[in-house]
Amino acid sequence: MLKGALIGCGYFAENHLHAWRQVPDAAIVALCDTDPARLAAASQTFSIGRTYTSLEAMLAAEALDFVDIATGPRTHRALVEAVASHGGIAIICQKPIARAMADAEAMVAACAAAGVPFAIHENFRWQTPIRAVKAAMEEGAVGTPFFGRCSFRSAFDVYARQPYLATDERFIVEDLGIHILDIARFLFGEVAHLSATTKRVNPAIRAEDVATILMGHANDVTSVVDCSYATALPHERFPQTLVEVDGSEGTLRLDADYRLTVHRKDGGTTVRDVAPRPLDWAAAPAHLIQESVLAFQRDAARCLAEGRLPETSGTDNLKTFALVQAVYRSAEGPMTRVEP
Ligand code: NAD
Ligand code: 89Y
């Protein structure tokens, strides 16, 4: 049994704690939060009695196999470096890995130097419909892909539960686009170049709530990633990512409400329901995300037990984080002007 501690007992950590209860061979034995009220609430809800307001005190008192960090990017580097220097404890850390590339690289380097496994909790690629798209592509459903689109458009009030999203200096690319960019990497491979625009539509928030990104992948796929929290639709789809893939032999569409359609050039069309499985602690519409937290954590525990790195290792995640940085650079830089 792997013994873990959760650091950061806020809004999203509740999903981690529910999910860990369903992961075989791993258990959260201790909790850490600098806010005593949040610590006490999580301790009571999940019946975990060993609690700490100081990381150092927890590391001194507990014999841990791993920590699971869900505090937020401002604190990630200091926490990861402290755990890495303690030695012998694997680290799982929420997205975004950091706020700046230099911090992200330092975290990966610190874990490598200490010889501790380091993974980022990048769960969107673990969503059941996204895994179904990947499996269909690997089975050759559309042949060789040449075009892809990953689209997340919503007007869901994310600010109610995560008020910092309305006040942080950066918003949709760093918070949500990071997942959709990771899905694009997962489905279409590494990115060679990109061009992006960002925009703030909601006047009540500080940063961008719309981003549109055009990417050229190393294997010649062109993809579009588009994200919006300013898109009021008659049928709200939060938190679904819709996917389009056009290939040499056919097309694939992941449409609203988990409908996956594969159409072959030779005429065959199949339609499947690829909805997330229900969990007794999950509730619509977030159940899509909640199920992917469990899928990620199950895989992470299996990897740690077998001495392997999860697919979203720190090193891998630097590539997704580099896309986030490139999007902001592109959106802030000069666009190619159209000559009359
Ligand atoms: P939150 O503010 O509700 O919770 C953060 C908690 O961490 C707070 O209780 C705070 O007291 C605690 N904390 C802060 N610094 C600490 C420190 N140094 N030591 C110990 N505890 C500390 O934030 P949240 O909305 O739960 O988000 C947490 C993370 O989860 C963020 O990185 C966010 O991007 C991520 N998140 C991921 C998903 C996903 O699907 N992967 C969804 C939502 C949020
Ligand atoms: O924080 C975000 C995330 O990671 O998934 C959705 C979210 O909660 C709001 O954009």
PDB file of N, CA and C in Angstrom, residues 95 120-126 130-131 134 150 173 176-191 215 217 225 296 311-313 316-321 323-324:
ATOM      1  N   LYS A  95      -1.854  20.884 -12.185  1.00  0.00           N
ATOM      2  CA  LYS A  95      -1.571  21.885 -13.220  1.00  0.00           C
ATOM      3  C   LYS A  95      -2.003  23.231 -12.695  1.00  0.00           C
ATOM      4  N   ILE A 120       2.722  15.488 -13.247  1.00  0.00           N
ATOM      5  CA  ILE A 120       1.718  16.551 -13.177  1.00  0.00           C
ATOM      6  C   ILE A 120       0.333  15.941 -13.312  1.00  0.00           C
ATOM      7  N   HIS A 121      -0.573  16.419 -12.447  1.00  0.00           N
ATOM      8  CA  HIS A 121      -1.966  15.960 -12.478  1.00  0.00           C
ATOM      9  C   HIS A 121      -2.640  16.621 -13.693  1.00  0.00           C
ATOM     10  N   GLU A 122      -2.416  16.037 -14.862  1.00  0.00           N
ATOM     11  CA  GLU A 122      -3.037  16.526 -16.101  1.00  0.00           C
ATOM     12  C   GLU A 122      -4.105  15.499 -16.467  1.00  0.00           C
ATOM     13  N   ASN A 123      -5.337  15.786 -16.077  1.00  0.00           N
ATOM     14  CA  ASN A 123      -6.385  14.771 -16.113  1.00  0.00           C
ATOM     15  C   ASN A 123      -7.272  14.808 -17.349  1.00  0.00           C
ATOM     16  N   PHE A 124      -7.311  15.948 -18.090  1.00  0.00           N
ATOM     17  CA  PHE A 124      -8.288  16.015 -19.184  1.00  0.00           C
ATOM     18  C   PHE A 124      -8.040  14.924 -20.226  1.00  0.00           C
ATOM     19  N   ARG A 125      -6.767  14.588 -20.509  1.00  0.00           N
ATOM     20  CA  ARG A 125      -6.505  13.530 -21.486  1.00  0.00           C
ATOM     21  C   ARG A 125      -6.974  12.176 -20.987  1.00  0.00           C
ATOM     22  N   TRP A 126      -7.317  12.087 -19.687  1.00  0.00           N
ATOM     23  CA  TRP A 126      -7.831  10.844 -19.121  1.00  0.00           C
ATOM     24  C   TRP A 126      -9.356  10.760 -19.163  1.00  0.00           C
ATOM     25  N   ILE A 130     -12.166  11.356 -24.461  1.00  0.00           N
ATOM     26  CA  ILE A 130     -10.881  11.662 -25.115  1.00  0.00           C
ATOM     27  C   ILE A 130     -10.098  10.366 -25.332  1.00  0.00           C
ATOM     28  N   ARG A 131     -10.149   9.457 -24.354  1.00  0.00           N
ATOM     29  CA  ARG A 131      -9.493   8.148 -24.545  1.00  0.00           C
ATOM     30  C   ARG A 131     -10.147   7.389 -25.705  1.00  0.00           C
ATOM     31  N   LYS A 134      -8.771   8.776 -28.939  1.00  0.00           N
ATOM     32  CA  LYS A 134      -7.398   8.301 -29.134  1.00  0.00           C
ATOM     33  C   LYS A 134      -7.404   6.837 -29.608  1.00  0.00           C
ATOM     34  N   CYS A 150      -9.802  20.918 -31.334  1.00  0.00           N
ATOM     35  CA  CYS A 150     -10.202  20.646 -29.953  1.00  0.00           C
ATOM     36  C   CYS A 150     -10.844  21.933 -29.449  1.00  0.00           C
ATOM     37  N   VAL A 173      -5.960  30.592 -20.864  1.00  0.00           N
ATOM     38  CA  VAL A 173      -4.918  29.747 -21.475  1.00  0.00           C
ATOM     39  C   VAL A 173      -4.195  28.966 -20.375  1.00  0.00           C
ATOM     40  N   LEU A 176      -7.333  26.671 -18.284  1.00  0.00           N
ATOM     41  CA  LEU A 176      -8.146  25.694 -19.002  1.00  0.00           C
ATOM     42  C   LEU A 176      -7.523  25.300 -20.335  1.00  0.00           C
ATOM     43  N   GLY A 177      -7.007  26.310 -21.058  1.00  0.00           N
ATOM     44  CA  GLY A 177      -6.371  26.036 -22.348  1.00  0.00           C
ATOM     45  C   GLY A 177      -5.238  25.036 -22.198  1.00  0.00           C
ATOM     46  N   ILE A 178      -4.573  25.058 -21.061  1.00  0.00           N
ATOM     47  CA  ILE A 178      -3.463  24.129 -20.807  1.00  0.00           C
ATOM     48  C   ILE A 178      -3.926  22.676 -20.979  1.00  0.00           C
ATOM     49  N   HIS A 179      -5.146  22.374 -20.531  1.00  0.00           N
ATOM     50  CA  HIS A 179      -5.688  21.021 -20.704  1.00  0.00           C
ATOM     51  C   HIS A 179      -5.965  20.727 -22.179  1.00  0.00           C
ATOM     52  N   ILE A 180      -6.515  21.726 -22.870  1.00  0.00           N
ATOM     53  CA  ILE A 180      -6.946  21.472 -24.256  1.00  0.00           C
ATOM     54  C   ILE A 180      -5.709  21.373 -25.153  1.00  0.00           C
ATOM     55  N   LEU A 181      -4.694  22.173 -24.831  1.00  0.00           N
ATOM     56  CA  LEU A 181      -3.422  22.058 -25.558  1.00  0.00           C
ATOM     57  C   LEU A 181      -2.796  20.683 -25.296  1.00  0.00           C
ATOM     58  N   ASP A 182      -2.920  20.191 -24.074  1.00  0.00           N
ATOM     59  CA  ASP A 182      -2.380  18.870 -23.755  1.00  0.00           C
ATOM     60  C   ASP A 182      -3.135  17.784 -24.526  1.00  0.00           C
ATOM     61  N   ILE A 183      -4.457  17.947 -24.646  1.00  0.00           N
ATOM     62  CA  ILE A 183      -5.243  16.983 -25.444  1.00  0.00           C
ATOM     63  C   ILE A 183      -4.755  17.003 -26.899  1.00  0.00           C
ATOM     64  N   ALA A 184      -4.502  18.208 -27.431  1.00  0.00           N
ATOM     65  CA  ALA A 184      -4.041  18.310 -28.829  1.00  0.00           C
ATOM     66  C   ALA A 184      -2.699  17.601 -28.994  1.00  0.00           C
ATOM     67  N   ARG A 185      -1.797  17.771 -28.032  1.00  0.00           N
ATOM     68  CA  ARG A 185      -0.514  17.045 -28.081  1.00  0.00           C
ATOM     69  C   ARG A 185      -0.736  15.542 -28.022  1.00  0.00           C
ATOM     70  N   PHE A 186      -1.649  15.132 -27.130  1.00  0.00           N
ATOM     71  CA  PHE A 186      -1.948  13.703 -26.924  1.00  0.00           C
ATOM     72  C   PHE A 186      -2.479  13.079 -28.222  1.00  0.00           C
ATOM     73  N   LEU A 187      -3.354  13.809 -28.914  1.00  0.00           N
ATOM     74  CA  LEU A 187      -3.996  13.246 -30.110  1.00  0.00           C
ATOM     75  C   LEU A 187      -3.161  13.423 -31.373  1.00  0.00           C
ATOM     76  N   PHE A 188      -2.490  14.576 -31.501  1.00  0.00           N
ATOM     77  CA  PHE A 188      -1.874  14.910 -32.801  1.00  0.00           C
ATOM     78  C   PHE A 188      -0.352  15.009 -32.745  1.00  0.00           C
ATOM     79  N   GLY A 189       0.249  14.841 -31.570  1.00  0.00           N
ATOM     80  CA  GLY A 189       1.711  14.845 -31.478  1.00  0.00           C
ATOM     81  C   GLY A 189       2.279  16.219 -31.158  1.00  0.00           C
ATOM     82  N   GLU A 190       3.615  16.275 -31.126  1.00  0.00           N
ATOM     83  CA  GLU A 190       4.289  17.506 -30.694  1.00  0.00           C
ATOM     84  C   GLU A 190       4.063  18.638 -31.686  1.00  0.00           C
ATOM     85  N   VAL A 191       4.115  19.847 -31.148  1.00  0.00           N
ATOM     86  CA  VAL A 191       3.804  21.044 -31.937  1.00  0.00           C
ATOM     87  C   VAL A 191       5.106  21.708 -32.386  1.00  0.00           C
ATOM     88  N   MET A 215      -2.178  25.548 -34.769  1.00  0.00           N
ATOM     89  CA  MET A 215      -0.895  24.876 -34.516  1.00  0.00           C
ATOM     90  C   MET A 215      -0.495  23.988 -35.689  1.00  0.00           C
ATOM     91  N   HIS A 217       1.730  20.729 -36.284  1.00  0.00           N
ATOM     92  CA  HIS A 217       2.384  19.645 -35.546  1.00  0.00           C
ATOM     93  C   HIS A 217       3.545  19.083 -36.365  1.00  0.00           C
ATOM     94  N   VAL A 225      -7.023  24.858 -31.620  1.00  0.00           N
ATOM     95  CA  VAL A 225      -7.521  24.749 -30.245  1.00  0.00           C
ATOM     96  C   VAL A 225      -8.252  26.052 -29.961  1.00  0.00           C
ATOM     97  N   PHE A 296      -6.739   9.339 -13.782  1.00  0.00           N
ATOM     98  CA  PHE A 296      -5.338   9.789 -13.681  1.00  0.00           C
ATOM     99  C   PHE A 296      -4.683   9.203 -12.432  1.00  0.00           C
ATOM    100  N   GLU A 311       2.380   9.091 -17.857  1.00  0.00           N
ATOM    101  CA  GLU A 311       2.606   9.714 -19.177  1.00  0.00           C
ATOM    102  C   GLU A 311       2.719  11.232 -19.069  1.00  0.00           C
ATOM    103  N   THR A 312       2.101  11.828 -18.045  1.00  0.00           N
ATOM    104  CA  THR A 312       2.239  13.278 -17.864  1.00  0.00           C
ATOM    105  C   THR A 312       3.286  13.556 -16.781  1.00  0.00           C
ATOM    106  N   SER A 313       4.483  13.028 -17.002  1.00  0.00           N
ATOM    107  CA  SER A 313       5.602  13.303 -16.085  1.00  0.00           C
ATOM    108  C   SER A 313       5.925  14.795 -16.131  1.00  0.00           C
ATOM    109  N   ASP A 316       7.472  15.570 -19.444  1.00  0.00           N
ATOM    110  CA  ASP A 316       6.478  15.637 -20.528  1.00  0.00           C
ATOM    111  C   ASP A 316       5.683  16.926 -20.431  1.00  0.00           C
ATOM    112  N   ASN A 317       5.311  17.294 -19.205  1.00  0.00           N
ATOM    113  CA  ASN A 317       4.440  18.457 -19.042  1.00  0.00           C
ATOM    114  C   ASN A 317       5.121  19.770 -19.411  1.00  0.00           C
ATOM    115  N   LEU A 318       6.458  19.789 -19.390  1.00  0.00           N
ATOM    116  CA  LEU A 318       7.152  21.008 -19.842  1.00  0.00           C
ATOM    117  C   LEU A 318       6.754  21.337 -21.277  1.00  0.00           C
ATOM    118  N   LYS A 319       6.451  20.296 -22.078  1.00  0.00           N
ATOM    119  CA  LYS A 319       6.076  20.537 -23.486  1.00  0.00           C
ATOM    120  C   LYS A 319       4.682  21.171 -23.571  1.00  0.00           C
ATOM    121  N   THR A 320       3.770  20.736 -22.718  1.00  0.00           N
ATOM    122  CA  THR A 320       2.446  21.373 -22.684  1.00  0.00           C
ATOM    123  C   THR A 320       2.572  22.795 -22.152  1.00  0.00           C
ATOM    124  N   PHE A 321       3.398  22.964 -21.108  1.00  0.00           N
ATOM    125  CA  PHE A 321       3.552  24.296 -20.524  1.00  0.00           C
ATOM    126  C   PHE A 321       4.230  25.248 -21.515  1.00  0.00           C
ATOM    127  N   LEU A 323       3.703  25.255 -24.627  1.00  0.00           N
ATOM    128  CA  LEU A 323       2.629  25.718 -25.528  1.00  0.00           C
ATOM    129  C   LEU A 323       1.878  26.898 -24.896  1.00  0.00           C
ATOM    130  N   VAL A 324       1.604  26.798 -23.605  1.00  0.00           N
ATOM    131  CA  VAL A 324       0.930  27.896 -22.898  1.00  0.00           C
ATOM    132  C   VAL A 324       1.749  29.181 -23.035  1.00  0.00           C
TER     133      VAL A 324
END
